[in-house]
Coordinates of C-alpha atoms and ligand atoms in Angstrom, one line a residue:
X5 CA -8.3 44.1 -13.7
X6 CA -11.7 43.0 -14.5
X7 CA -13.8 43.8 -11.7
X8 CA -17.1 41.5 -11.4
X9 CA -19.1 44.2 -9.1
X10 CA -18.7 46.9 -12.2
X11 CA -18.3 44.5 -15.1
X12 CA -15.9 46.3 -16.7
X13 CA -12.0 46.1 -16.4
X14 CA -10.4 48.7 -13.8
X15 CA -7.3 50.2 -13.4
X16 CA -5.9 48.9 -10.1
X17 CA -5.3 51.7 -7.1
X18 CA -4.5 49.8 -4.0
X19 CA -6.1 51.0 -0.8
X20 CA -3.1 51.7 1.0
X21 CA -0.1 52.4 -1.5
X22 CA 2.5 49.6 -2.2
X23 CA -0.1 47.2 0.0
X24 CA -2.4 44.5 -1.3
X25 CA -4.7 42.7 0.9
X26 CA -6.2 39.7 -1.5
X27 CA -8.8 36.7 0.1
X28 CA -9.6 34.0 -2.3
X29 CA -12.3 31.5 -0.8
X30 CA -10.5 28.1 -0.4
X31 CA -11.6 24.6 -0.4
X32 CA -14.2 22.6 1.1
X33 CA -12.3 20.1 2.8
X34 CA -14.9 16.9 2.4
X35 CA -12.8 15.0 -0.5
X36 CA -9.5 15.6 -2.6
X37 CA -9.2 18.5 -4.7
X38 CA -10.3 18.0 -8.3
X39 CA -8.5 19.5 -11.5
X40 CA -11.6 22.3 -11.2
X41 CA -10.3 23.7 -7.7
X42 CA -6.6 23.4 -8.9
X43 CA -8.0 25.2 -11.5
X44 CA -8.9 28.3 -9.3
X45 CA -5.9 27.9 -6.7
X46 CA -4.0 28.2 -9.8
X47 CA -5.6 31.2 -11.2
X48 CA -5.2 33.1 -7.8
X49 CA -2.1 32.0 -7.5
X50 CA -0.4 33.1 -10.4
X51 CA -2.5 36.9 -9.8
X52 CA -0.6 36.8 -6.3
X53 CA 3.0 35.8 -7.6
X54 CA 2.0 38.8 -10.3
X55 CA 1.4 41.1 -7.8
X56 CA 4.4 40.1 -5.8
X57 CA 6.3 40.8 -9.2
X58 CA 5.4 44.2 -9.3
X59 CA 6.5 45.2 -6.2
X60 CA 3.1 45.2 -4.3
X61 CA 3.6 43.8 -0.7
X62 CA 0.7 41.4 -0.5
X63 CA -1.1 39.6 2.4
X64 CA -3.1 36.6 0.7
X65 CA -5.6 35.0 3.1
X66 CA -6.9 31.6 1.6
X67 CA -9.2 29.7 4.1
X68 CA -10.1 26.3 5.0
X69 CA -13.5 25.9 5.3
X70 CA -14.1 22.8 7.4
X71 CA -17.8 23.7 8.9
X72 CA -21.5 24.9 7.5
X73 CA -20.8 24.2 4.1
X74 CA -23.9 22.3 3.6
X75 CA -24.5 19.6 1.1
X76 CA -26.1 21.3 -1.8
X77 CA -25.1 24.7 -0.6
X78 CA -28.2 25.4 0.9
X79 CA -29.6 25.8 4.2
X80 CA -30.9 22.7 5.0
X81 CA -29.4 19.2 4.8
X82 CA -26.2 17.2 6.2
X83 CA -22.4 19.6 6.7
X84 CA -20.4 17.9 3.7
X85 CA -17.9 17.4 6.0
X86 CA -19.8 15.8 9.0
X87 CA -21.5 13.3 5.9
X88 CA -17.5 11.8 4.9
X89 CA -16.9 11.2 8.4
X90 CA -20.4 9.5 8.9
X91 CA -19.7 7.1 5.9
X92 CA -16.1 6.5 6.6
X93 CA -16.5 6.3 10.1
X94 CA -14.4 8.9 11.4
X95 CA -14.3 11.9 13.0
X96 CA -15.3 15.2 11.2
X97 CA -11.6 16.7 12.1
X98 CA -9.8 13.8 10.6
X99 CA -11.9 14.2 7.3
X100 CA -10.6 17.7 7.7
X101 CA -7.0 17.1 8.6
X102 CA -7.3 14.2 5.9
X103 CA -8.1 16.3 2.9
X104 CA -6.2 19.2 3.6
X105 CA -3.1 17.9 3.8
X106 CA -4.0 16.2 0.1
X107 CA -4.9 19.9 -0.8
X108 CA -1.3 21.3 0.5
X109 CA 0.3 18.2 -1.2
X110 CA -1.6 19.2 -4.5
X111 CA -0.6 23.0 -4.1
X112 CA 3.1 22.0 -3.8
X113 CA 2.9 19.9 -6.6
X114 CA 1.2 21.8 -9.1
X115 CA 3.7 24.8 -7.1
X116 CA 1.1 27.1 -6.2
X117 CA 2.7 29.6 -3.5
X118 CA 1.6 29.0 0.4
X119 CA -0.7 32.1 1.5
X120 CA 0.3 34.2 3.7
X121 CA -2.3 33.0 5.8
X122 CA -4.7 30.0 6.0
X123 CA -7.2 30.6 8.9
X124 CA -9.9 27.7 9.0
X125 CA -13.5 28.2 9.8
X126 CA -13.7 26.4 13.3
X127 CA -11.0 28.4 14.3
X128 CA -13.2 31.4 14.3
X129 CA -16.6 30.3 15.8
X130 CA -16.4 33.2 19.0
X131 CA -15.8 35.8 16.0
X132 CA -18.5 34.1 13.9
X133 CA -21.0 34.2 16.7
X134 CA -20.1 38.2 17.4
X135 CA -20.7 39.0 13.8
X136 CA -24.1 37.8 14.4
X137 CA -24.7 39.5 16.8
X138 CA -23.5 42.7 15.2
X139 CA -25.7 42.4 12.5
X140 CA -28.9 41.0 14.4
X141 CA -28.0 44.9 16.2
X142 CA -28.1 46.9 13.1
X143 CA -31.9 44.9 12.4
X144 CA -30.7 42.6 9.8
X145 CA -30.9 39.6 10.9
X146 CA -33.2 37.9 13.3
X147 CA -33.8 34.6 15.6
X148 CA -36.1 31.6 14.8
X149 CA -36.3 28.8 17.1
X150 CA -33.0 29.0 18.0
X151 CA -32.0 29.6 14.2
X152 CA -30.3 33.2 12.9
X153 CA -31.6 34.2 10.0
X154 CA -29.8 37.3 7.6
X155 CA -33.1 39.8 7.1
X156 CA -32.4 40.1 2.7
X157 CA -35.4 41.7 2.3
X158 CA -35.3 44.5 5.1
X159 CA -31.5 45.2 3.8
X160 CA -32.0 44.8 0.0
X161 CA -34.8 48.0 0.9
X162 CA -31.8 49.9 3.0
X163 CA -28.8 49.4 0.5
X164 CA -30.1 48.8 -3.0
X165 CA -26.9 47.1 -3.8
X166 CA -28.5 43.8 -3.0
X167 CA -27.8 41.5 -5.9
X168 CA -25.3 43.6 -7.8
X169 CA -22.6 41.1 -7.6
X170 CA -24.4 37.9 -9.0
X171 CA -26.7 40.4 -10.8
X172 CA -29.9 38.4 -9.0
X173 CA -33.2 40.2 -8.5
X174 CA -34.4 39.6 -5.0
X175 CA -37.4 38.6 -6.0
X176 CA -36.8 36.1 -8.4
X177 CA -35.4 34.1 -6.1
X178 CA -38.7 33.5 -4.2
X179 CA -39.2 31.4 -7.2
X180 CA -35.7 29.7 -6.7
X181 CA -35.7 29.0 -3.7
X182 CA -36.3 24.9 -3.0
X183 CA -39.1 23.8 -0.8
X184 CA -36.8 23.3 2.2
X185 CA -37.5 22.5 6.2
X186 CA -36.4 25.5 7.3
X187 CA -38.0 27.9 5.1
X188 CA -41.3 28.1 7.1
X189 CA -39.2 30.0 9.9
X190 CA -37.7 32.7 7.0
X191 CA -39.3 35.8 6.9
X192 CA -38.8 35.6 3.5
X193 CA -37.5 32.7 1.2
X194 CA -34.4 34.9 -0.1
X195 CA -33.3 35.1 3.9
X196 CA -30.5 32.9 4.9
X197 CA -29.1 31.4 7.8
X198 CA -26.4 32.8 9.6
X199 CA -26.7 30.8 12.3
X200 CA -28.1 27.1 12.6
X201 CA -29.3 25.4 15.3
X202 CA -28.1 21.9 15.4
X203 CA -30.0 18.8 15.9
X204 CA -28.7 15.7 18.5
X205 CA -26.9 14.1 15.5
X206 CA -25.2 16.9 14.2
X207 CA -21.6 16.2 14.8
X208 CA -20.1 19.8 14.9
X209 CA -21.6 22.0 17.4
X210 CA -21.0 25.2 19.7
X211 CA -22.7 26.9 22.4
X212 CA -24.5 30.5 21.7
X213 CA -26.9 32.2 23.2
X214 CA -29.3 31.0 20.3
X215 CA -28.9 27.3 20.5
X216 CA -25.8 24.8 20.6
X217 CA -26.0 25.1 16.3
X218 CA -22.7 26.0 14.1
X219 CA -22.3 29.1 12.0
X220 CA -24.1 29.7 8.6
X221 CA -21.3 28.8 5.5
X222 CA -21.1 32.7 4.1
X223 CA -20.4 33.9 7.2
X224 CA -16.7 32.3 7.8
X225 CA -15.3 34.4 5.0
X226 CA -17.2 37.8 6.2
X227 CA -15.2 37.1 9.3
X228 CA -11.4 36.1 8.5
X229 CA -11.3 38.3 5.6
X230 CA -12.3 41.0 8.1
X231 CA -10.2 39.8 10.8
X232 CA -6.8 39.6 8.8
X233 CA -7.4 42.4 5.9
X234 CA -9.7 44.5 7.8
X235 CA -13.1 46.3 6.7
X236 CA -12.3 47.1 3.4
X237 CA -9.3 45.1 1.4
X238 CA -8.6 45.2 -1.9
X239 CA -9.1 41.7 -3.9
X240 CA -11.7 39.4 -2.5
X241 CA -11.3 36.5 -5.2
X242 CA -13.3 32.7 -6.1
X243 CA -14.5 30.4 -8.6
X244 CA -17.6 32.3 -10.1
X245 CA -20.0 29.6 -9.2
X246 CA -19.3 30.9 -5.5
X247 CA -21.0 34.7 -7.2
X248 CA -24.4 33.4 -6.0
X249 CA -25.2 32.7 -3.0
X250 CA -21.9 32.8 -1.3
X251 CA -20.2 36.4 -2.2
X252 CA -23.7 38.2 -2.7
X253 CA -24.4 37.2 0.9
X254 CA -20.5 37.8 2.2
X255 CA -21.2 41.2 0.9
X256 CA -24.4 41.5 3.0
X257 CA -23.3 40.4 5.9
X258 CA -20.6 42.7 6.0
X259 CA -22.7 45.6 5.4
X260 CA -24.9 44.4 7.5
X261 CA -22.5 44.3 10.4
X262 CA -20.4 47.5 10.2
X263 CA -22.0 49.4 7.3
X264 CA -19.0 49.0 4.4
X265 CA -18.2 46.5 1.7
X266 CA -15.7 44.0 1.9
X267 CA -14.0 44.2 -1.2
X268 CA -12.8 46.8 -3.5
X269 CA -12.2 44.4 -6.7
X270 CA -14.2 41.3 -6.8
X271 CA -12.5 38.6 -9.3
X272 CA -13.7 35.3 -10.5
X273 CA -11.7 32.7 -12.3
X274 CA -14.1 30.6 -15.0
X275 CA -14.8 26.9 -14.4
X276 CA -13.2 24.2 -15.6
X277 CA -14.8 21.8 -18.2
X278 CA -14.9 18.5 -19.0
X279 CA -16.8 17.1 -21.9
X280 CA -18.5 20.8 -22.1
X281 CA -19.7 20.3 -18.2
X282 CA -18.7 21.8 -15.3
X283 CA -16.1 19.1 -13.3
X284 CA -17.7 18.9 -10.3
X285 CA -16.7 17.1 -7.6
X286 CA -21.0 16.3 -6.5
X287 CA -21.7 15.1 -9.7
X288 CA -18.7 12.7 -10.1
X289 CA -17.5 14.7 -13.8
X290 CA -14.3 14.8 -12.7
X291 CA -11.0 13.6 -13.3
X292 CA -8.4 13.8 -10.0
X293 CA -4.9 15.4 -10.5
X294 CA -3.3 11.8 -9.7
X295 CA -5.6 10.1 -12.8
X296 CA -4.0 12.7 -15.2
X297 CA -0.7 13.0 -14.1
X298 CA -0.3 8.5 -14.2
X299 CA -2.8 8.5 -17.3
X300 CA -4.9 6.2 -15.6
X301 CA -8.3 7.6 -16.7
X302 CA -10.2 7.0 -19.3
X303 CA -10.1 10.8 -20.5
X304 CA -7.1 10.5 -21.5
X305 CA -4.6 8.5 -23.6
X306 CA -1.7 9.0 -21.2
X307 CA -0.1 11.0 -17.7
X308 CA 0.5 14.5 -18.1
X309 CA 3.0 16.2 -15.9
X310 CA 1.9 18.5 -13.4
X311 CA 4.2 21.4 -15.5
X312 CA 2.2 20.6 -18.3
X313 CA -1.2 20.8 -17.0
X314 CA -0.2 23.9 -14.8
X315 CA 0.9 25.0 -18.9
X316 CA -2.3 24.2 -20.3
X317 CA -4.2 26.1 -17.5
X318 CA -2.1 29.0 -18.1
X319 CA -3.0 28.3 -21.8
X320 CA -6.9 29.9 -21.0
X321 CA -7.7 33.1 -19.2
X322 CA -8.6 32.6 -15.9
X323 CA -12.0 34.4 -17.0
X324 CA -13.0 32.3 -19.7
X325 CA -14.1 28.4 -19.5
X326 CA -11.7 25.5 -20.3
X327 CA -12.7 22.3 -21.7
X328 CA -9.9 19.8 -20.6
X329 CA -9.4 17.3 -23.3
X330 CA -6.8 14.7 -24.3
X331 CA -6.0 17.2 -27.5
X332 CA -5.4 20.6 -25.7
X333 CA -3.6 18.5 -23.3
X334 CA -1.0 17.5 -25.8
X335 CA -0.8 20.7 -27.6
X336 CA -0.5 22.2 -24.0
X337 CA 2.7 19.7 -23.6
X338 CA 4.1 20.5 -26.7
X339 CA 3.9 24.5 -26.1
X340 CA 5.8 23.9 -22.6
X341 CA 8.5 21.2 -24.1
X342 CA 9.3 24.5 -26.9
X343 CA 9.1 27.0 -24.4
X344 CA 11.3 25.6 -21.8
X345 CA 13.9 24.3 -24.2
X346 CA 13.9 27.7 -25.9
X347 CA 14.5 29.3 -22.5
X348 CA 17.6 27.2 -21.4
X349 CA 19.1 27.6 -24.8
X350 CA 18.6 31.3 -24.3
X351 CA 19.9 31.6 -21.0
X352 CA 23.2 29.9 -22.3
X353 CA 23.8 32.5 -25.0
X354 CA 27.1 34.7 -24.1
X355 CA 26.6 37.5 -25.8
X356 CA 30.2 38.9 -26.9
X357 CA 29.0 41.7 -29.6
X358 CA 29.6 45.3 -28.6
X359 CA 26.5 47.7 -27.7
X360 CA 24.9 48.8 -30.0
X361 CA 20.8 49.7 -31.2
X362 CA 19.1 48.3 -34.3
X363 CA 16.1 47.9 -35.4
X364 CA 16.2 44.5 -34.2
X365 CA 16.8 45.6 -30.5
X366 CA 13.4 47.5 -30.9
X367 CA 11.8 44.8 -32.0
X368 CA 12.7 42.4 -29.0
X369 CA 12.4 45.0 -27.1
X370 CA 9.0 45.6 -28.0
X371 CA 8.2 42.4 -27.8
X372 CA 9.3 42.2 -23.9
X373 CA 7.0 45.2 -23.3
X374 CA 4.3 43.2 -24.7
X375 CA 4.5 40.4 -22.9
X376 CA 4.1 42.6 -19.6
X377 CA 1.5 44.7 -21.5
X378 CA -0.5 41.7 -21.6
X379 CA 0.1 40.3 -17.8
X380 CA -1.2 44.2 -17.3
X381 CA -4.5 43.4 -18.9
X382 CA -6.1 41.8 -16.6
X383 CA -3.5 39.1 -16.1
X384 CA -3.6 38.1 -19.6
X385 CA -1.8 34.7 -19.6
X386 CA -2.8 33.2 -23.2
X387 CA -1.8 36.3 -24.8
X388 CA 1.7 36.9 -22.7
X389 CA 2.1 33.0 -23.3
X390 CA 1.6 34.1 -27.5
X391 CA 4.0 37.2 -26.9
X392 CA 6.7 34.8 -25.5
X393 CA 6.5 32.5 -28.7
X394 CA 7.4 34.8 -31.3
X395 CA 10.2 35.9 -29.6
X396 CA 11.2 31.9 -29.9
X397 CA 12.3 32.4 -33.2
X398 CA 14.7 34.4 -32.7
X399 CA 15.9 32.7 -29.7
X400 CA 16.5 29.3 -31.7
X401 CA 18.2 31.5 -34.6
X402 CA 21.3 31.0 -31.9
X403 CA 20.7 27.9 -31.8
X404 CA 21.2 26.6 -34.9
X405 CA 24.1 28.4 -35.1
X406 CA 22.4 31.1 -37.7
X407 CA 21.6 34.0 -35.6
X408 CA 19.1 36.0 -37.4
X409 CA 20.8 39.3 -36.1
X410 CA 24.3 39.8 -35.5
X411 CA 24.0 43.0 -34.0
X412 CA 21.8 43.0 -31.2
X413 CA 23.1 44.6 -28.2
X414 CA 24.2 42.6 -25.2
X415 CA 21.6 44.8 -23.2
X416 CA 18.8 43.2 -25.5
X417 CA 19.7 39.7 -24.9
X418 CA 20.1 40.0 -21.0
X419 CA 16.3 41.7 -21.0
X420 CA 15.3 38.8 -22.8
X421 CA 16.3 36.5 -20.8
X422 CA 15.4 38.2 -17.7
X423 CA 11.9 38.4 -18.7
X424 CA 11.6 34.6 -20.0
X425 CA 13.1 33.6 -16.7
X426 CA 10.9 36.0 -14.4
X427 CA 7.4 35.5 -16.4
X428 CA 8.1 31.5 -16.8
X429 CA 9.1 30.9 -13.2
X430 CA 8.4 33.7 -11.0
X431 CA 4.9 34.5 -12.2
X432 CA 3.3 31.5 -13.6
X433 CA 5.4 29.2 -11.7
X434 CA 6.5 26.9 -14.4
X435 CA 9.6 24.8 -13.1
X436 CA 11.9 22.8 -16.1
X437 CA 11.0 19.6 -15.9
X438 CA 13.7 18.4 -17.6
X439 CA 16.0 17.5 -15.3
X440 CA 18.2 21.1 -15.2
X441 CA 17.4 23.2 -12.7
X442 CA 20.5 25.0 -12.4
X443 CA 22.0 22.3 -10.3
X444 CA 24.5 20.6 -13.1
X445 CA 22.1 17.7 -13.4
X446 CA 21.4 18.5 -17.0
X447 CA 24.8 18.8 -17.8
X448 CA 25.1 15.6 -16.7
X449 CA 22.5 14.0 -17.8
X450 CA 23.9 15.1 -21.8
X451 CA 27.3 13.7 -21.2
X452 CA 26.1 10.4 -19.9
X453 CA 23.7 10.1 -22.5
X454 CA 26.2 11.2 -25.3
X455 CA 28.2 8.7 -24.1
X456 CA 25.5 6.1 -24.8
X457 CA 25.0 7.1 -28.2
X458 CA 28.8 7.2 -29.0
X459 CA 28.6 3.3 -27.6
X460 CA 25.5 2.6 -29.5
X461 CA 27.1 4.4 -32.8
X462 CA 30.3 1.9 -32.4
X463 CA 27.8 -1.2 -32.1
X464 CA 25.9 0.1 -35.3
X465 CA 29.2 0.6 -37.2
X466 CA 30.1 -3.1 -35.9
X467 CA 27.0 -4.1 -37.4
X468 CA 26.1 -5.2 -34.0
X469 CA 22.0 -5.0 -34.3
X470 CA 21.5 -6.3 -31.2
X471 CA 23.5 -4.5 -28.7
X472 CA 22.4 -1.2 -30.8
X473 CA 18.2 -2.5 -30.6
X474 CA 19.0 -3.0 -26.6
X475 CA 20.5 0.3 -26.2
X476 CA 17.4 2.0 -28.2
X477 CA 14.5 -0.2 -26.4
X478 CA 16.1 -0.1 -22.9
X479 CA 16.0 3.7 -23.2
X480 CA 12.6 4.0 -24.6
X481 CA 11.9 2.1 -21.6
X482 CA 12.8 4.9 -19.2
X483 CA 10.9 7.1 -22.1
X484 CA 14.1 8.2 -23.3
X485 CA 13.8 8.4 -27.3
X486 CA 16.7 8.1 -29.5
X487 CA 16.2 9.7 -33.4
X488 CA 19.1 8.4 -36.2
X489 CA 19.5 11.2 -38.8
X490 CA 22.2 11.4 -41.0
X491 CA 24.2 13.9 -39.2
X492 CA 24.0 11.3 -35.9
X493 CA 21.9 10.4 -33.3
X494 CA 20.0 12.5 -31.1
X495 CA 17.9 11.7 -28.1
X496 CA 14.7 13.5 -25.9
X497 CA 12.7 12.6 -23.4
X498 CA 9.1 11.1 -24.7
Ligands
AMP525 P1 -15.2 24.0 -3.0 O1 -14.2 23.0 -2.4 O2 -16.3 23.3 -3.7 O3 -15.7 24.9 -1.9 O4 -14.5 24.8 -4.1 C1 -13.3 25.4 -3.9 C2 -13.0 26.4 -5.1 O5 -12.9 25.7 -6.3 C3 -14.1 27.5 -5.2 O6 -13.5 28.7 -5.5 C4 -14.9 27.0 -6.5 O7 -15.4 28.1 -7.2 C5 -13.8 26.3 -7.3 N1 -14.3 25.3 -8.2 C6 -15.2 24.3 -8.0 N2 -15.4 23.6 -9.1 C7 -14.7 24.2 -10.1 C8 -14.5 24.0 -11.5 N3 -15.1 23.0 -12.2 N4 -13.6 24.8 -12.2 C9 -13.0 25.8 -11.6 N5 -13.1 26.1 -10.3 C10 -14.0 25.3 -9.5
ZN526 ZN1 -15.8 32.1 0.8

């Protein structure tokens, strides 16, 4: 795995053995999710059910974070969270309650797995306020009018590593850094706050021995991934906007406070683009999961299923950028429709030909290992995604009833279908769509519908236009699309 503290790809040695301790930074709970976070839920997600798949027993902590997360992510200004409840009137819990259950509805409809755990940051103030104090005991951090401050300076001179992450110089950032209230108390304009002294209107507050103030927005994840993974964990993961300030300073703080790194791997997942911009949720580029999947937006020329967009994310590496557009969209539908028909057609085949080895089992063979070979590389998706299609071919070779190789051994086929059913469902956590999920429906579903187009074949016969026309439009109707070849008619969902 690529590994953003080294910048160079890693092989992967667990900590403890057959154990993986993995903490992605979660949402800010202040509005619904957009596309963007799906995005990065999506990305960790399918690295978890990966994980999973190879036998690792994994503990995945994804927070909540419903406290300190300032708006602009800086150090001064209004808690995003305490602002919605301001301007709709409510309080800051029922934004919070609000907007995570519309995350948790998202994550089960896109089917991202549930972490193992979710702890939420105002569920971990006493912790929070003990890690301060921790680290204003080792001399990095010190208090300003009630105000904690982390000391960058004195610990960038102690542990050089200050800045490796996000690749910042410290003191560049004296430029950076905004003319804001608070600065004047900083010993130094690259110092953050770790803990900050509320003022009368500020909505969430607890006591400390500082001031009656709330915790400082890096410091949340210092604490639960500490809490539930310990000092040192494997995989701390987030979008790589989060590189600067938050991680750089998660690291520091939990150097600061007991003297070792968080994270062996660090991994980032790319943004999300729309129109060649960042979709961000502050800057109103964005286009909401509901708009895409009804096609009421005017990005797009119409709804998407959540299958297919959770396709066309899988379509990028989680590492490079992705421009969402009405095009890759359809292509992105168009590769799922394939793939999923060629599974079920696959999974039908009963394979009655005797063992035997050819050079045809090598070659699908060969192909399996390089689907995995590319889930292996850094969790490869695109290029497994391009390893599954050209075993398609072969696959719908059955399927028309001209099998390209008459001799492949029964082994061969069941690998093949074991590994389009575990990669498609158990690690990217595709689902079929279309209707058969192993329940009959499908089945079903045919024999109604061949019914209909024996009834509508007697009406054309009849020369009965109209009953045939009703037939066809009432069926388009429920997006149901009926082709007339000259071998029959045939019919697929639109
Ligand atoms: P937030 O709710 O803003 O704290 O963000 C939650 C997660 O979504 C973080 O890991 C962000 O890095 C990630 N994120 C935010 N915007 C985007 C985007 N446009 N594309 C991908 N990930 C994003
Ligand atoms: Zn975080």
């Amino acid at each position: 795995m690529y590994n953003s503290l080294s910048r160079e790809k890693e092989l992967f040695v667990p900590i403890n053995g057959g154990h993986v301790g993995m903490y992605v930074c979660g949402p800010t709970v202040y509005s619904n999710v957009h596309l963007g976070n799906i995005r990065t839920f999506m990305s960790f997600d399918v690295i978890y059910r990966y994980l999973k798949y190879l036998g690792y027993k994994v503990r995945y902590i994804r927070n909540i974070t419903d406290v300190g997360h300032l708006v602009g992510d800086v150090d001064d200004g209004e808690d995003k969270i305490a602002k919605r409840a301001r301007l709709e009137n409510i309080e800051p819990m029922e934004v919070v309650q609000k907007y995570t259950n519309g995350f948790h509805k998202m994550m089960r409809i896109i089917n991202n797995l549930e972490p193992s755990i979710e702890p939420r940051a105002t569920g971990n103030i006493l912790e929070q306020i003990e890690m301060v104090e921790q680290i204003i005991k080792n001399g990095f951090a010190y208090e300003k009018n009630g105000s904690v401050y982390f000391n960058t300076k004195k610990f960038a001179s102690k542990y050089k590593s200050y800045g490796q992450l996000s690749g910042r110089v410290i003191d560049d950032l004296l430029v950076e850094t905004r003319e804001l209230k608070n600065q004047a108390e900083k010993k130094h304009p690259a110092d953050f706050a770790i803990w900050m002294k509320a003022d009368d209107r500020h909505l969430m507050k607890w006591k400390s021995k500082w001031s009656v103030g709330f915790p400082g927005w890096h410091l949340e994840c210092s604490v639960m991934s500490t809490k539930y993974l310990g000092k040192h964990f494997d995989i701390h993961g987030g979008g790589n906007d989060l590189k600067f300030p938050h991680h750089e300073n998660e690291v520091a703080q939990n150097i600061g406070a007991c003297g070792c790194a968080p994270a062996k791997y660090w991994l980032h997942s790319n943004m999300l683009l729309m129109n060649g911009r960042k979709m961000a949720k502050s800057d109103g580029n964005t286009i909401s999961a509901e708009e895409l999947f009804s096609g009421k937006s005017e990005h797009v020329s119409k709804g998407y299923s959540p299958m297919a967009v959770r396709f066309f994310m899988l379509m990028a590496h989680y590492r490079s950028t992705l421009d969402l557009s009405d095009q890759a969209l359809l292509a992105a539908e168009k590769g799922y429709k394939k793939l999923m028909d060629a599974n079920k057609y696959l999974q039908q085949i009963d394979h009655v030909i005797p063992d035997t080895t050819s050079e045809i089992d090598e070659q699908i063979n060969n192909g399996i290992s390089a689907v995995f070979d590319e889930l292996d590389d850094d969790f490869n998706t695109p290029k497994a995604l391009a390893r599954m299609f050209e075993l398609v071919p072969v696959i719908n070779s059955y399927k028309d009833d001209k099998p390209l190789f008459r001799d492949i051994a029964k082994e061969t086929v069941e690998r093949l279908k074991k590994c389009f059913s575990d990669v498609l469902f158990d690690i990217f956590g595709l689902e079929d769509e279309s209707g058969d999920s192993g329940s009959g429906m499908g089945d079903i579903l045919d024999g109604i519908m061949n019914l209909v187009l024996d009834l509508r074949q007697n009406a054309r016969s009849n020369k009965d236009w109209p009953t045939a026309d009703k037939i066809r439009d009432e069926l388009a109707a429920q997006k149901i699309i009926i082709k007339d070849g000259k071998d029959g008619s045939s019919w697929s969902f639109n």
